[in-house]
PDB file of C-alpha atoms in Angstrom:
ATOM      1  CA  MET A  12     188.584 139.409  23.999  1.00 49.00           C
ATOM      2  CA  PRO A  13     191.147 140.413  22.057  1.00 57.00           C
ATOM      3  CA  GLU A  14     191.578 143.876  21.397  1.00 63.00           C
ATOM      4  CA  ASN A  15     192.878 144.167  18.192  1.00 76.00           C
ATOM      5  CA  ASP A  16     194.011 142.080  14.962  1.00 86.00           C
ATOM      6  CA  GLU A  17     197.190 141.225  16.298  1.00 88.00           C
ATOM      7  CA  GLU A  18     195.682 140.218  19.424  1.00 89.00           C
ATOM      8  CA  THR A  19     193.370 138.254  17.615  1.00 88.00           C
ATOM      9  CA  ARG A  20     195.759 136.761  15.790  1.00 90.00           C
ATOM     10  CA  LEU A  21     197.937 135.837  18.353  1.00 92.00           C
ATOM     11  CA  SER A  22     194.972 133.948  20.289  1.00 92.00           C
ATOM     12  CA  LEU A  23     194.407 132.003  17.129  1.00 93.00           C
ATOM     13  CA  ARG A  24     197.873 131.124  17.040  1.00 93.00           C
ATOM     14  CA  ASN A  25     198.022 129.884  20.461  1.00 93.00           C
ATOM     15  CA  GLU A  26     194.526 127.990  20.047  1.00 94.00           C
ATOM     16  CA  TYR A  27     195.853 126.598  17.101  1.00 92.00           C
ATOM     17  CA  THR A  28     199.161 125.189  18.890  1.00 94.00           C
ATOM     18  CA  VAL A  29     197.003 123.818  21.532  1.00 95.00           C
ATOM     19  CA  VAL A  30     194.729 122.152  19.225  1.00 94.00           C
ATOM     20  CA  GLY A  31     197.360 120.518  17.493  1.00 93.00           C
ATOM     21  CA  ALA A  32     199.075 119.536  20.689  1.00 95.00           C
ATOM     22  CA  ASP A  33     195.799 117.780  22.002  1.00 95.00           C
ATOM     23  CA  TRP A  34     195.397 116.143  18.292  1.00 93.00           C
ATOM     24  CA  ARG A  35     198.686 114.784  18.458  1.00 94.00           C
ATOM     25  CA  PHE A  36     198.038 113.269  21.857  1.00 95.00           C
ATOM     26  CA  LEU A  37     194.700 111.705  21.136  1.00 94.00           C
ATOM     27  CA  VAL A  38     196.056 109.903  17.797  1.00 91.00           C
ATOM     28  CA  GLY A  39     198.412 108.366  20.077  1.00 93.00           C
ATOM     29  CA  ILE A  40     195.939 107.594  23.169  1.00 93.00           C
ATOM     30  CA  ARG A  41     193.596 105.874  20.102  1.00 89.00           C
ATOM     31  CA  PHE A  42     196.511 103.390  19.285  1.00 88.00           C
ATOM     32  CA  ALA A  43     197.892 103.022  22.901  1.00 94.00           C
ATOM     33  CA  VAL A  44     194.311 101.848  23.530  1.00 93.00           C
ATOM     34  CA  LEU A  45     194.568  99.373  20.664  1.00 91.00           C
ATOM     35  CA  ALA A  46     197.803  98.036  22.277  1.00 94.00           C
ATOM     36  CA  PHE A  47     196.698  97.844  25.721  1.00 94.00           C
ATOM     37  CA  ALA A  48     193.211  96.240  24.523  1.00 94.00           C
ATOM     38  CA  ALA A  49     195.347  93.432  22.463  1.00 94.00           C
ATOM     39  CA  THR A  50     197.770  92.473  25.436  1.00 96.00           C
ATOM     40  CA  VAL A  51     194.641  92.538  28.035  1.00 96.00           C
ATOM     41  CA  LEU A  52     192.717  90.644  25.704  1.00 95.00           C
ATOM     42  CA  SER A  53     195.243  88.273  24.568  1.00 96.00           C
ATOM     43  CA  ALA A  54     196.281  87.579  28.483  1.00 96.00           C
ATOM     44  CA  LEU A  55     192.568  86.673  28.980  1.00 96.00           C
ATOM     45  CA  LEU A  56     192.506  84.357  26.252  1.00 95.00           C
ATOM     46  CA  GLY A  57     195.722  82.437  27.474  1.00 96.00           C
ATOM     47  CA  ALA A  58     193.952  82.373  30.759  1.00 94.00           C
ATOM     48  CA  TYR A  59     190.972  81.160  29.034  1.00 94.00           C
ATOM     49  CA  GLN A  60     192.758  78.191  27.508  1.00 94.00           C
ATOM     50  CA  TYR A  61     194.701  77.369  30.411  1.00 93.00           C
ATOM     51  CA  MET A  62     191.435  76.619  32.043  1.00 91.00           C
ATOM     52  CA  LEU A  63     189.846  74.799  29.107  1.00 90.00           C
ATOM     53  CA  THR A  64     193.107  72.372  28.914  1.00 91.00           C
ATOM     54  CA  ASN A  65     193.120  71.964  32.720  1.00 91.00           C
ATOM     55  CA  LYS A  66     189.265  72.130  33.457  1.00 85.00           C
ATOM     56  CA  ASP A  67     188.874  68.534  34.973  1.00 86.00           C
ATOM     57  CA  ARG A  68     191.780  69.230  37.123  1.00 90.00           C
ATOM     58  CA  LEU A  69     190.728  72.578  38.556  1.00 88.00           C
ATOM     59  CA  GLY A  70     187.453  71.147  39.182  1.00 88.00           C
ATOM     60  CA  ASP A  71     184.685  73.992  39.670  1.00 88.00           C
ATOM     61  CA  VAL A  72     186.858  76.837  39.628  1.00 87.00           C
ATOM     62  CA  GLY A  73     187.858  75.822  36.064  1.00 84.00           C
ATOM     63  CA  GLN A  74     184.272  75.216  34.769  1.00 87.00           C
ATOM     64  CA  THR A  75     183.331  78.802  36.291  1.00 90.00           C
ATOM     65  CA  ALA A  76     186.181  80.046  34.302  1.00 91.00           C
ATOM     66  CA  LEU A  77     185.144  78.955  31.315  1.00 91.00           C
ATOM     67  CA  TRP A  78     182.404  81.564  31.210  1.00 93.00           C
ATOM     68  CA  ALA A  79     183.727  84.004  33.870  1.00 94.00           C
ATOM     69  CA  VAL A  80     186.749  84.621  31.690  1.00 95.00           C
ATOM     70  CA  PRO A  81     184.832  85.315  28.530  1.00 96.00           C
ATOM     71  CA  ALA A  82     182.486  87.698  30.365  1.00 96.00           C
ATOM     72  CA  LEU A  83     185.418  89.721  31.905  1.00 96.00           C
ATOM     73  CA  GLY A  84     186.796  89.661  28.071  1.00 96.00           C
ATOM     74  CA  ILE A  85     183.386  91.242  26.990  1.00 97.00           C
ATOM     75  CA  THR A  86     183.510  93.683  29.734  1.00 97.00           C
ATOM     76  CA  VAL A  87     187.061  94.637  28.979  1.00 96.00           C
ATOM     77  CA  THR A  88     186.205  94.955  25.421  1.00 96.00           C
ATOM     78  CA  LEU A  89     182.889  96.869  25.873  1.00 96.00           C
ATOM     79  CA  ILE A  90     184.884  99.340  28.033  1.00 96.00           C
ATOM     80  CA  VAL A  91     187.790  99.777  25.320  1.00 96.00           C
ATOM     81  CA  TRP A  92     184.967 100.388  22.791  1.00 95.00           C
ATOM     82  CA  LEU A  93     183.725 103.138  24.743  1.00 95.00           C
ATOM     83  CA  ILE A  94     187.258 104.612  25.293  1.00 95.00           C
ATOM     84  CA  GLU A  95     187.859 104.463  21.684  1.00 93.00           C
ATOM     85  CA  ALA A  96     184.108 106.178  20.837  1.00 93.00           C
ATOM     86  CA  ARG A  97     184.903 109.215  23.453  1.00 95.00           C
ATOM     87  CA  THR A  98     188.820 109.533  22.245  1.00 94.00           C
ATOM     88  CA  LYS A  99     187.362 109.805  18.717  1.00 92.00           C
ATOM     89  CA  LYS A 100     184.917 112.282  19.456  1.00 94.00           C
ATOM     90  CA  LEU A 101     187.421 114.370  20.881  1.00 95.00           C
ATOM     91  CA  TYR A 102     189.843 113.648  18.269  1.00 91.00           C
ATOM     92  CA  THR A 103     187.164 115.130  15.557  1.00 91.00           C
ATOM     93  CA  ILE A 104     186.518 117.883  17.406  1.00 94.00           C
ATOM     94  CA  CYS A 105     189.856 118.983  17.464  1.00 93.00           C
ATOM     95  CA  LEU A 106     190.307 118.480  13.685  1.00 92.00           C
ATOM     96  CA  ILE A 107     187.223 120.642  13.033  1.00 93.00           C
ATOM     97  CA  ASN A 108     188.522 123.227  15.426  1.00 94.00           C
ATOM     98  CA  GLY A 109     192.020 123.518  14.151  1.00 94.00           C
ATOM     99  CA  ALA A 110     190.357 123.452  10.385  1.00 93.00           C
ATOM    100  CA  GLU A 111     188.037 126.265  11.529  1.00 93.00           C
ATOM    101  CA  VAL A 112     191.125 128.229  13.210  1.00 93.00           C
ATOM    102  CA  GLU A 113     193.258 127.559   9.810  1.00 92.00           C
ATOM    103  CA  THR A 114     190.279 129.664   7.930  1.00 92.00           C
ATOM    104  CA  ARG A 115     190.419 132.412  10.560  1.00 91.00           C
ATOM    105  CA  LEU A 116     193.848 132.776  10.163  1.00 90.00           C
ATOM    106  CA  GLY A 117     193.531 132.940   6.589  1.00 90.00           C
ATOM    107  CA  LEU A 118     196.280 130.083   6.151  1.00 87.00           C
ATOM    108  CA  GLU A 119     197.110 128.551   2.964  1.00 85.00           C
ATOM    109  CA  VAL A 120     198.749 125.603   4.056  1.00 84.00           C
ATOM    110  CA  ARG A 121     195.742 123.812   5.884  1.00 87.00           C
ATOM    111  CA  HIS A 122     197.050 121.057   7.431  1.00 86.00           C
ATOM    112  CA  PHE A 123     193.733 120.091   9.579  1.00 89.00           C
ATOM    113  CA  TYR A 124     191.285 120.845   6.620  1.00 88.00           C
ATOM    114  CA  ASP A 125     193.336 118.729   4.698  1.00 85.00           C
ATOM    115  CA  LEU A 126     193.124 115.814   7.368  1.00 84.00           C
ATOM    116  CA  TRP A 127     189.420 116.219   7.752  1.00 79.00           C
ATOM    117  CA  ARG A 128     188.764 116.044   3.979  1.00 81.00           C
ATOM    118  CA  SER A 129     191.290 113.714   2.949  1.00 80.00           C
ATOM    119  CA  PRO A 130     189.787 110.440   1.038  1.00 77.00           C
ATOM    120  CA  HIS A 131     189.698 107.393   2.727  1.00 72.00           C
ATOM    121  CA  PRO A 132     191.186 104.094   0.906  1.00 73.00           C
ATOM    122  CA  LEU A 133     189.215 102.414  -1.773  1.00 68.00           C
ATOM    123  CA  ARG A 134     186.466 105.469  -0.824  1.00 65.00           C
ATOM    124  CA  PHE A 135     185.372 103.496   2.407  1.00 68.00           C
ATOM    125  CA  GLY A 136     186.833 102.933   5.413  1.00 74.00           C
ATOM    126  CA  SER A 137     189.152 104.457   7.742  1.00 81.00           C
ATOM    127  CA  HIS A 138     191.434 103.926  10.982  1.00 82.00           C
ATOM    128  CA  THR A 139     188.014 103.757  13.053  1.00 85.00           C
ATOM    129  CA  THR A 140     186.502 101.304  10.969  1.00 85.00           C
ATOM    130  CA  ALA A 141     189.126  99.043  10.956  1.00 86.00           C
ATOM    131  CA  ILE A 142     189.182  99.651  14.936  1.00 89.00           C
ATOM    132  CA  ARG A 143     185.581  99.312  14.846  1.00 90.00           C
ATOM    133  CA  ALA A 144     185.748  95.855  13.262  1.00 91.00           C
ATOM    134  CA  ILE A 145     188.374  94.196  15.272  1.00 92.00           C
ATOM    135  CA  TYR A 146     186.695  94.953  18.264  1.00 94.00           C
ATOM    136  CA  ILE A 147     183.511  93.194  16.643  1.00 95.00           C
ATOM    137  CA  VAL A 148     185.536  90.543  16.105  1.00 96.00           C
ATOM    138  CA  VAL A 149     186.975  90.220  19.392  1.00 95.00           C
ATOM    139  CA  LEU A 150     183.558  90.665  20.809  1.00 96.00           C
ATOM    140  CA  VAL A 151     181.839  87.981  18.993  1.00 97.00           C
ATOM    141  CA  VAL A 152     184.840  85.253  19.981  1.00 96.00           C
ATOM    142  CA  TRP A 153     184.294  86.131  23.988  1.00 96.00           C
ATOM    143  CA  CYS A 154     180.388  85.844  23.276  1.00 95.00           C
ATOM    144  CA  TYR A 155     181.395  82.250  21.313  1.00 95.00           C
ATOM    145  CA  LEU A 156     183.533  81.220  23.917  1.00 94.00           C
ATOM    146  CA  GLY A 157     181.313  82.372  26.853  1.00 93.00           C
ATOM    147  CA  TYR A 158     178.695  80.660  25.239  1.00 92.00           C
ATOM    148  CA  LYS A 159     180.328  77.636  25.017  1.00 90.00           C
ATOM    149  CA  GLY A 160     181.544  77.867  28.802  1.00 87.00           C
ATOM    150  CA  LEU A 161     177.825  78.010  29.781  1.00 86.00           C
ATOM    151  CA  GLN A 162     177.058  74.299  28.196  1.00 81.00           C
TER     152      GLN A 162
END
């Protein structure tokens, strides 16, 4: 426990540095995961298209793949959604902690507080809303393709 005001301020500045680094890392992770998901899901969609166009030549393997590839796509989408949800939670904790440290330090320019309180475009929506909408659309497409593959 810090013994005086100067030690407390130094401790808070150190915490602010760590929170800032964590926040930047988590922001990067969110979009890296989105890019990873787009790559993997595009590859799966390509595999599905290959199986669909060659199902007669591939026989039972091709027919099985028409539901198995979408099942894998659904699984990957759900896993990525969970990673996004966890990353969003950690990201939000960093924003809250950063704003709290700014308050305790008495800073006039409050980066984290301003980020936390900034209005969303058109008064609704956010990166999180957009990312979730993308995953919902992808999930619906995989469910449809899986359903068609079972017929």
